[in-house]
Amino acid sequence: MKRIATTICLLLGFILAAQFLSACDSGGIPIRLRIDEFTMDIDIDEMIGEALTEFKSLGLFPAETSYLPELWPQSLPAIVYRMVLAADPIPVDLTPEPGSEDEEKYKDISRAAGVITRIELNRLVLRIEASNVSVALPELSLQVAEDKDADAEDRLAWRTIGTIPGAEPGFVGDIEFEFLPGGESFLNSQLADDEKDFAIRVLSRLEFDTAQNPRLPAGKAKVRLIVVATFFVDAAGAIGEL
C-alpha cells in the first residue's frame, strides 16, 4: 500500500510539473473572468418628459401641460430635437474589500494581482435584454473613468474606448463592441492596475425631426454589458499567491 501511495504521489508530481512548465511556455497560468452582472436602463420616456420643460419655456406648450402627446401637433412648427442618452455610471471593483459580496467572485484575480503578466480580452458585447423603444437606437459609446466614483458631469474624467453599432426599433440580442484606437489598451491598463477599480457607462445621442416623423420617440430598454477576459499569471510568482 505504501508503494502504491508513493507511486501516486510521484505521478501527481509529474502531472503538476508538466502543467507548471506548460504554463511557463504559454506565458502564464490563465484565469478566465466573466463579468456580466452590470445592467443599465435607457429610459426614453423619461427623457421626453424632461424635454417638455424646455418646450414649455419656449412657449410651444402651455405651462400647465403635464405630458407630451404621442404625435407632434400639426399646429406647432416642426422642430429638430437632440437628446443625450446617458446611463448611470457603474462602478467596477475587481479587488473588493474583504467581507464584501464580491470578494468570493473575484478572489483569484485579487490574490494574483501582483503576478499578472498580461491580459487578453476575449469578448465584449452589449446585450439588449428587453426593449420596446419605438425608434432605432443610435450608435452607443462605451466610456471608462479611472475613478470608480467619477462624477458623471465631469467630462474630463471619462474616456470613450469604443462604440456599439445602433439597433433597429425593439431589437433584443447581442451587439459586438468595436474598439477605438487606443481604447483596448486603456481598458487593459485599468484591468492590470493593482487596485483594478474603475467606472463604465454607455452614452449616446438621439435626434428626432418632427418634419420627418411626427411620432415622438418612446419606450425603455435594459442593456447588459458582458466582458470576458483572461488574466495570465506568472507561474513562478503564482506559487506564493494562489
mmCIF file of C-alpha atoms in Angstrom:
data_model
loop_
_atom_site.group_PDB
_atom_site.id
_atom_site.type_symbol
_atom_site.label_atom_id
_atom_site.label_comp_id
_atom_site.label_asym_id
_atom_site.label_seq_id
_atom_site.Cartn_x
_atom_site.Cartn_y
_atom_site.Cartn_z
ATOM 1 C CA MET A 1 0.000 0.000 0.000
ATOM 2 C CA LYS A 2 2.858 2.360 0.838
ATOM 3 C CA ARG A 3 4.497 1.700 -2.561
ATOM 4 C CA ILE A 4 1.195 2.426 -4.365
ATOM 5 C CA ALA A 5 0.762 5.684 -2.444
ATOM 6 C CA THR A 6 4.339 6.698 -3.268
ATOM 7 C CA THR A 7 3.754 5.926 -6.958
ATOM 8 C CA ILE A 8 0.568 8.007 -6.996
ATOM 9 C CA CYS A 9 2.379 10.908 -5.367
ATOM 10 C CA LEU A 10 5.176 10.713 -7.934
ATOM 11 C CA LEU A 11 2.638 10.575 -10.754
ATOM 12 C CA LEU A 12 0.812 13.621 -9.408
ATOM 13 C CA GLY A 13 4.151 15.363 -9.071
ATOM 14 C CA PHE A 14 4.969 14.747 -12.744
ATOM 15 C CA ILE A 15 1.499 15.983 -13.792
ATOM 16 C CA LEU A 16 1.780 19.177 -11.761
ATOM 17 C CA ALA A 17 5.302 19.775 -13.040
ATOM 18 C CA ALA A 18 4.120 19.334 -16.623
ATOM 19 C CA GLN A 19 1.287 21.802 -16.053
ATOM 20 C CA PHE A 20 3.712 24.248 -14.480
ATOM 21 C CA LEU A 21 6.155 24.037 -17.391
ATOM 22 C CA SER A 22 3.308 24.340 -19.883
ATOM 23 C CA ALA A 23 2.090 27.474 -18.128
ATOM 24 C CA CYS A 24 5.595 28.934 -18.286
ATOM 25 C CA ASP A 25 5.873 28.208 -22.018
ATOM 26 C CA SER A 26 2.459 29.690 -22.803
ATOM 27 C CA GLY A 27 3.113 32.941 -20.960
ATOM 28 C CA GLY A 28 1.418 32.209 -17.643
ATOM 29 C CA ILE A 29 -1.411 30.408 -15.898
ATOM 30 C CA PRO A 30 -4.727 31.545 -17.441
ATOM 31 C CA ILE A 31 -7.538 32.738 -15.159
ATOM 32 C CA ARG A 32 -10.714 33.370 -17.121
ATOM 33 C CA LEU A 33 -13.049 36.048 -15.817
ATOM 34 C CA ARG A 34 -16.582 36.794 -16.999
ATOM 35 C CA ILE A 35 -18.268 39.997 -15.879
ATOM 36 C CA ASP A 36 -21.923 40.070 -16.865
ATOM 37 C CA GLU A 37 -23.895 41.495 -13.953
ATOM 38 C CA PHE A 38 -23.689 45.158 -14.959
ATOM 39 C CA THR A 39 -27.076 46.255 -16.268
ATOM 40 C CA MET A 40 -28.115 49.697 -17.416
ATOM 41 C CA ASP A 41 -31.502 51.220 -18.208
ATOM 42 C CA ILE A 42 -32.196 53.518 -21.142
ATOM 43 C CA ASP A 43 -35.438 55.383 -20.477
ATOM 44 C CA ILE A 44 -36.527 57.467 -23.461
ATOM 45 C CA ASP A 45 -39.942 58.144 -21.884
ATOM 46 C CA GLU A 46 -38.248 59.961 -19.010
ATOM 47 C CA MET A 47 -36.079 61.976 -21.398
ATOM 48 C CA ILE A 48 -39.064 63.039 -23.465
ATOM 49 C CA GLY A 49 -40.753 64.102 -20.239
ATOM 50 C CA GLU A 50 -37.731 66.233 -19.366
ATOM 51 C CA ALA A 51 -37.848 67.796 -22.845
ATOM 52 C CA LEU A 52 -41.349 69.068 -22.061
ATOM 53 C CA THR A 53 -39.886 71.545 -19.572
ATOM 54 C CA GLU A 54 -37.747 73.056 -22.310
ATOM 55 C CA PHE A 55 -40.648 73.141 -24.771
ATOM 56 C CA LYS A 56 -42.805 74.988 -22.242
ATOM 57 C CA SER A 57 -40.034 77.532 -21.631
ATOM 58 C CA LEU A 58 -40.014 78.186 -25.405
ATOM 59 C CA GLY A 59 -43.755 78.796 -25.354
ATOM 60 C CA LEU A 60 -44.571 75.729 -27.500
ATOM 61 C CA PHE A 61 -46.884 74.301 -24.845
ATOM 62 C CA PRO A 62 -48.925 75.889 -22.050
ATOM 63 C CA ALA A 63 -47.338 75.929 -18.592
ATOM 64 C CA GLU A 64 -49.986 73.545 -17.240
ATOM 65 C CA THR A 65 -49.148 70.808 -19.791
ATOM 66 C CA SER A 66 -48.194 67.643 -17.876
ATOM 67 C CA TYR A 67 -47.131 65.362 -20.745
ATOM 68 C CA LEU A 68 -46.323 65.457 -24.452
ATOM 69 C CA PRO A 69 -48.696 63.936 -26.999
ATOM 70 C CA GLU A 70 -47.577 60.870 -28.956
ATOM 71 C CA LEU A 71 -47.773 62.877 -32.205
ATOM 72 C CA TRP A 72 -46.267 66.323 -32.621
ATOM 73 C CA PRO A 73 -49.225 68.739 -33.122
ATOM 74 C CA GLN A 74 -49.632 69.982 -36.687
ATOM 75 C CA SER A 75 -50.469 73.395 -35.267
ATOM 76 C CA LEU A 76 -46.881 73.770 -33.983
ATOM 77 C CA PRO A 77 -43.796 74.434 -36.093
ATOM 78 C CA ALA A 78 -41.643 71.372 -36.867
ATOM 79 C CA ILE A 79 -38.559 71.008 -34.701
ATOM 80 C CA VAL A 80 -35.327 69.029 -34.607
ATOM 81 C CA TYR A 81 -34.551 67.973 -31.053
ATOM 82 C CA ARG A 82 -31.420 66.217 -29.774
ATOM 83 C CA MET A 83 -31.248 64.233 -26.552
ATOM 84 C CA VAL A 84 -28.270 62.740 -24.732
ATOM 85 C CA LEU A 85 -28.824 59.128 -23.735
ATOM 86 C CA ALA A 86 -26.601 58.539 -20.715
ATOM 87 C CA ALA A 87 -26.941 55.512 -18.468
ATOM 88 C CA ASP A 88 -25.895 55.998 -14.853
ATOM 89 C CA PRO A 89 -22.202 55.191 -14.297
ATOM 90 C CA ILE A 90 -21.481 51.730 -12.891
ATOM 91 C CA PRO A 91 -18.533 51.243 -10.530
ATOM 92 C CA VAL A 92 -16.366 48.179 -11.192
ATOM 93 C CA ASP A 93 -14.098 46.810 -8.463
ATOM 94 C CA LEU A 94 -12.250 43.555 -9.198
ATOM 95 C CA THR A 95 -10.311 43.755 -5.926
ATOM 96 C CA PRO A 96 -13.151 44.297 -3.430
ATOM 97 C CA GLU A 97 -12.724 44.756 0.293
ATOM 98 C CA PRO A 98 -12.556 41.596 2.433
ATOM 99 C CA GLY A 99 -16.006 40.538 3.548
ATOM 100 C CA SER A 100 -17.823 42.240 0.647
ATOM 101 C CA GLU A 101 -20.303 40.317 -1.509
ATOM 102 C CA ASP A 102 -17.907 40.390 -4.490
ATOM 103 C CA GLU A 103 -14.903 39.043 -2.569
ATOM 104 C CA GLU A 104 -15.554 35.391 -3.462
ATOM 105 C CA LYS A 105 -16.358 36.171 -7.097
ATOM 106 C CA TYR A 106 -13.065 37.933 -7.805
ATOM 107 C CA LYS A 107 -10.838 36.202 -5.239
ATOM 108 C CA ASP A 108 -8.492 34.639 -7.836
ATOM 109 C CA ILE A 109 -7.885 37.982 -9.516
ATOM 110 C CA SER A 110 -7.423 39.773 -6.187
ATOM 111 C CA ARG A 111 -4.891 37.250 -4.894
ATOM 112 C CA ALA A 112 -2.936 37.205 -8.158
ATOM 113 C CA ALA A 113 -2.918 40.977 -8.621
ATOM 114 C CA GLY A 114 0.848 41.276 -8.251
ATOM 115 C CA VAL A 115 1.811 38.469 -10.648
ATOM 116 C CA ILE A 116 -0.400 39.114 -13.692
ATOM 117 C CA THR A 117 1.789 39.206 -16.798
ATOM 118 C CA ARG A 118 -0.755 40.078 -19.450
ATOM 119 C CA ILE A 119 -4.496 40.303 -20.106
ATOM 120 C CA GLU A 120 -6.425 39.106 -23.131
ATOM 121 C CA LEU A 121 -9.904 40.467 -23.830
ATOM 122 C CA ASN A 122 -11.870 37.578 -25.300
ATOM 123 C CA ARG A 123 -15.239 39.231 -25.763
ATOM 124 C CA LEU A 124 -17.021 42.490 -25.053
ATOM 125 C CA VAL A 125 -20.651 42.851 -26.050
ATOM 126 C CA LEU A 126 -23.710 44.879 -25.220
ATOM 127 C CA ARG A 127 -26.701 42.623 -24.684
ATOM 128 C CA ILE A 128 -30.097 44.277 -25.109
ATOM 129 C CA GLU A 129 -32.213 42.133 -22.805
ATOM 130 C CA ALA A 130 -35.513 43.926 -23.287
ATOM 131 C CA SER A 131 -36.675 46.831 -25.419
ATOM 132 C CA ASN A 132 -39.892 48.461 -26.525
ATOM 133 C CA VAL A 133 -38.167 51.563 -27.880
ATOM 134 C CA SER A 134 -40.165 52.911 -30.807
ATOM 135 C CA VAL A 135 -37.185 54.287 -32.742
ATOM 136 C CA ALA A 136 -33.865 52.858 -33.853
ATOM 137 C CA LEU A 137 -31.228 53.057 -31.152
ATOM 138 C CA PRO A 138 -28.319 55.198 -32.341
ATOM 139 C CA GLU A 139 -24.690 54.196 -32.075
ATOM 140 C CA LEU A 140 -23.640 53.899 -28.436
ATOM 141 C CA SER A 141 -20.309 54.906 -26.955
ATOM 142 C CA LEU A 142 -18.731 52.994 -24.080
ATOM 143 C CA GLN A 143 -16.850 55.265 -21.706
ATOM 144 C CA VAL A 144 -14.470 54.383 -18.879
ATOM 145 C CA ALA A 145 -13.292 56.512 -15.960
ATOM 146 C CA GLU A 146 -10.204 55.660 -13.894
ATOM 147 C CA ASP A 147 -12.044 56.590 -10.678
ATOM 148 C CA LYS A 148 -14.904 54.187 -9.854
ATOM 149 C CA ASP A 149 -16.711 57.125 -8.174
ATOM 150 C CA ALA A 150 -16.154 59.546 -11.072
ATOM 151 C CA ASP A 151 -18.646 62.384 -11.426
ATOM 152 C CA ALA A 152 -20.986 61.784 -14.368
ATOM 153 C CA GLU A 153 -20.878 65.505 -15.161
ATOM 154 C CA ASP A 154 -17.064 65.680 -15.286
ATOM 155 C CA ARG A 155 -16.358 65.218 -18.999
ATOM 156 C CA LEU A 156 -12.604 65.146 -18.454
ATOM 157 C CA ALA A 157 -12.933 62.094 -16.209
ATOM 158 C CA TRP A 158 -14.424 59.919 -18.956
ATOM 159 C CA ARG A 159 -12.733 58.408 -21.988
ATOM 160 C CA THR A 160 -14.557 56.817 -24.916
ATOM 161 C CA ILE A 161 -12.855 53.477 -25.604
ATOM 162 C CA GLY A 162 -15.147 52.208 -28.367
ATOM 163 C CA THR A 163 -18.570 52.134 -29.949
ATOM 164 C CA ILE A 164 -21.512 49.776 -30.254
ATOM 165 C CA PRO A 165 -23.436 49.904 -33.563
ATOM 166 C CA GLY A 166 -27.054 51.046 -33.497
ATOM 167 C CA ALA A 167 -30.031 48.693 -33.447
ATOM 168 C CA GLU A 168 -33.445 48.617 -35.068
ATOM 169 C CA PRO A 169 -36.565 49.507 -33.013
ATOM 170 C CA GLY A 170 -37.351 46.816 -30.454
ATOM 171 C CA PHE A 171 -34.147 44.846 -31.175
ATOM 172 C CA VAL A 172 -33.235 42.275 -28.499
ATOM 173 C CA GLY A 173 -29.906 40.430 -28.659
ATOM 174 C CA ASP A 174 -26.127 40.866 -28.567
ATOM 175 C CA ILE A 175 -24.215 43.621 -30.343
ATOM 176 C CA GLU A 176 -20.460 43.251 -30.673
ATOM 177 C CA PHE A 177 -18.289 46.070 -29.410
ATOM 178 C CA GLU A 178 -15.785 47.878 -31.640
ATOM 179 C CA PHE A 179 -12.697 49.443 -30.024
ATOM 180 C CA LEU A 180 -11.464 52.882 -30.997
ATOM 181 C CA PRO A 181 -7.689 53.308 -31.471
ATOM 182 C CA GLY A 182 -6.092 53.108 -28.034
ATOM 183 C CA GLY A 183 -9.334 52.030 -26.391
ATOM 184 C CA GLU A 184 -8.351 48.424 -25.767
ATOM 185 C CA SER A 185 -5.007 49.480 -24.305
ATOM 186 C CA PHE A 186 -6.737 51.903 -21.944
ATOM 187 C CA LEU A 187 -9.179 49.230 -20.717
ATOM 188 C CA ASN A 188 -6.313 46.763 -20.337
ATOM 189 C CA SER A 189 -4.451 49.285 -18.194
ATOM 190 C CA GLN A 190 -7.464 49.524 -15.868
ATOM 191 C CA LEU A 191 -7.709 45.750 -15.605
ATOM 192 C CA ALA A 192 -3.969 45.448 -14.995
ATOM 193 C CA ASP A 193 -3.824 48.175 -12.347
ATOM 194 C CA ASP A 194 -3.122 46.960 -8.807
ATOM 195 C CA GLU A 195 -6.450 48.261 -7.496
ATOM 196 C CA LYS A 196 -8.471 47.230 -10.590
ATOM 197 C CA ASP A 197 -11.357 49.595 -9.971
ATOM 198 C CA PHE A 198 -12.920 51.954 -12.490
ATOM 199 C CA ALA A 199 -16.318 53.080 -13.749
ATOM 200 C CA ILE A 200 -18.159 52.433 -17.010
ATOM 201 C CA ARG A 201 -21.148 53.975 -18.712
ATOM 202 C CA VAL A 202 -22.967 53.963 -22.036
ATOM 203 C CA LEU A 203 -23.523 57.275 -23.791
ATOM 204 C CA SER A 204 -25.348 58.189 -26.986
ATOM 205 C CA ARG A 205 -27.297 60.947 -28.688
ATOM 206 C CA LEU A 206 -30.789 60.603 -30.100
ATOM 207 C CA GLU A 207 -32.203 63.061 -32.616
ATOM 208 C CA PHE A 208 -35.782 63.345 -33.810
ATOM 209 C CA ASP A 209 -37.146 65.561 -36.554
ATOM 210 C CA THR A 210 -40.887 66.113 -36.347
ATOM 211 C CA ALA A 211 -40.987 67.100 -40.027
ATOM 212 C CA GLN A 212 -39.690 63.634 -40.923
ATOM 213 C CA ASN A 213 -41.656 61.719 -38.296
ATOM 214 C CA PRO A 214 -44.248 63.417 -36.103
ATOM 215 C CA ARG A 215 -44.388 60.430 -33.716
ATOM 216 C CA LEU A 216 -42.228 61.175 -30.704
ATOM 217 C CA PRO A 217 -39.729 58.544 -29.502
ATOM 218 C CA ALA A 218 -40.929 56.380 -26.622
ATOM 219 C CA GLY A 219 -40.071 53.253 -24.689
ATOM 220 C CA LYS A 220 -37.403 51.766 -22.478
ATOM 221 C CA ALA A 221 -34.516 49.351 -22.933
ATOM 222 C CA LYS A 222 -32.496 47.289 -20.473
ATOM 223 C CA VAL A 223 -28.960 46.529 -21.538
ATOM 224 C CA ARG A 224 -26.234 44.375 -20.027
ATOM 225 C CA LEU A 225 -22.509 44.793 -20.577
ATOM 226 C CA ILE A 226 -20.640 41.489 -20.836
ATOM 227 C CA VAL A 227 -16.852 41.337 -20.586
ATOM 228 C CA VAL A 228 -14.889 38.097 -20.882
ATOM 229 C CA ALA A 229 -11.174 38.388 -20.190
ATOM 230 C CA THR A 230 -8.290 36.025 -19.478
ATOM 231 C CA PHE A 231 -5.633 37.028 -16.945
ATOM 232 C CA PHE A 232 -2.299 35.288 -17.419
ATOM 233 C CA VAL A 233 -0.485 34.815 -14.121
ATOM 234 C CA ASP A 234 3.269 34.352 -13.774
ATOM 235 C CA ALA A 235 3.646 30.666 -12.945
ATOM 236 C CA ALA A 236 6.584 31.118 -10.543
ATOM 237 C CA GLY A 237 5.037 34.056 -8.736
ATOM 238 C CA ALA A 238 1.666 32.349 -8.540
ATOM 239 C CA ILE A 239 3.028 29.641 -6.192
ATOM 240 C CA GLY A 240 3.001 32.074 -3.325
ATOM 241 C CA GLU A 241 -0.229 33.803 -4.324
ATOM 242 C CA LEU A 242 -2.775 31.182 -5.496
#
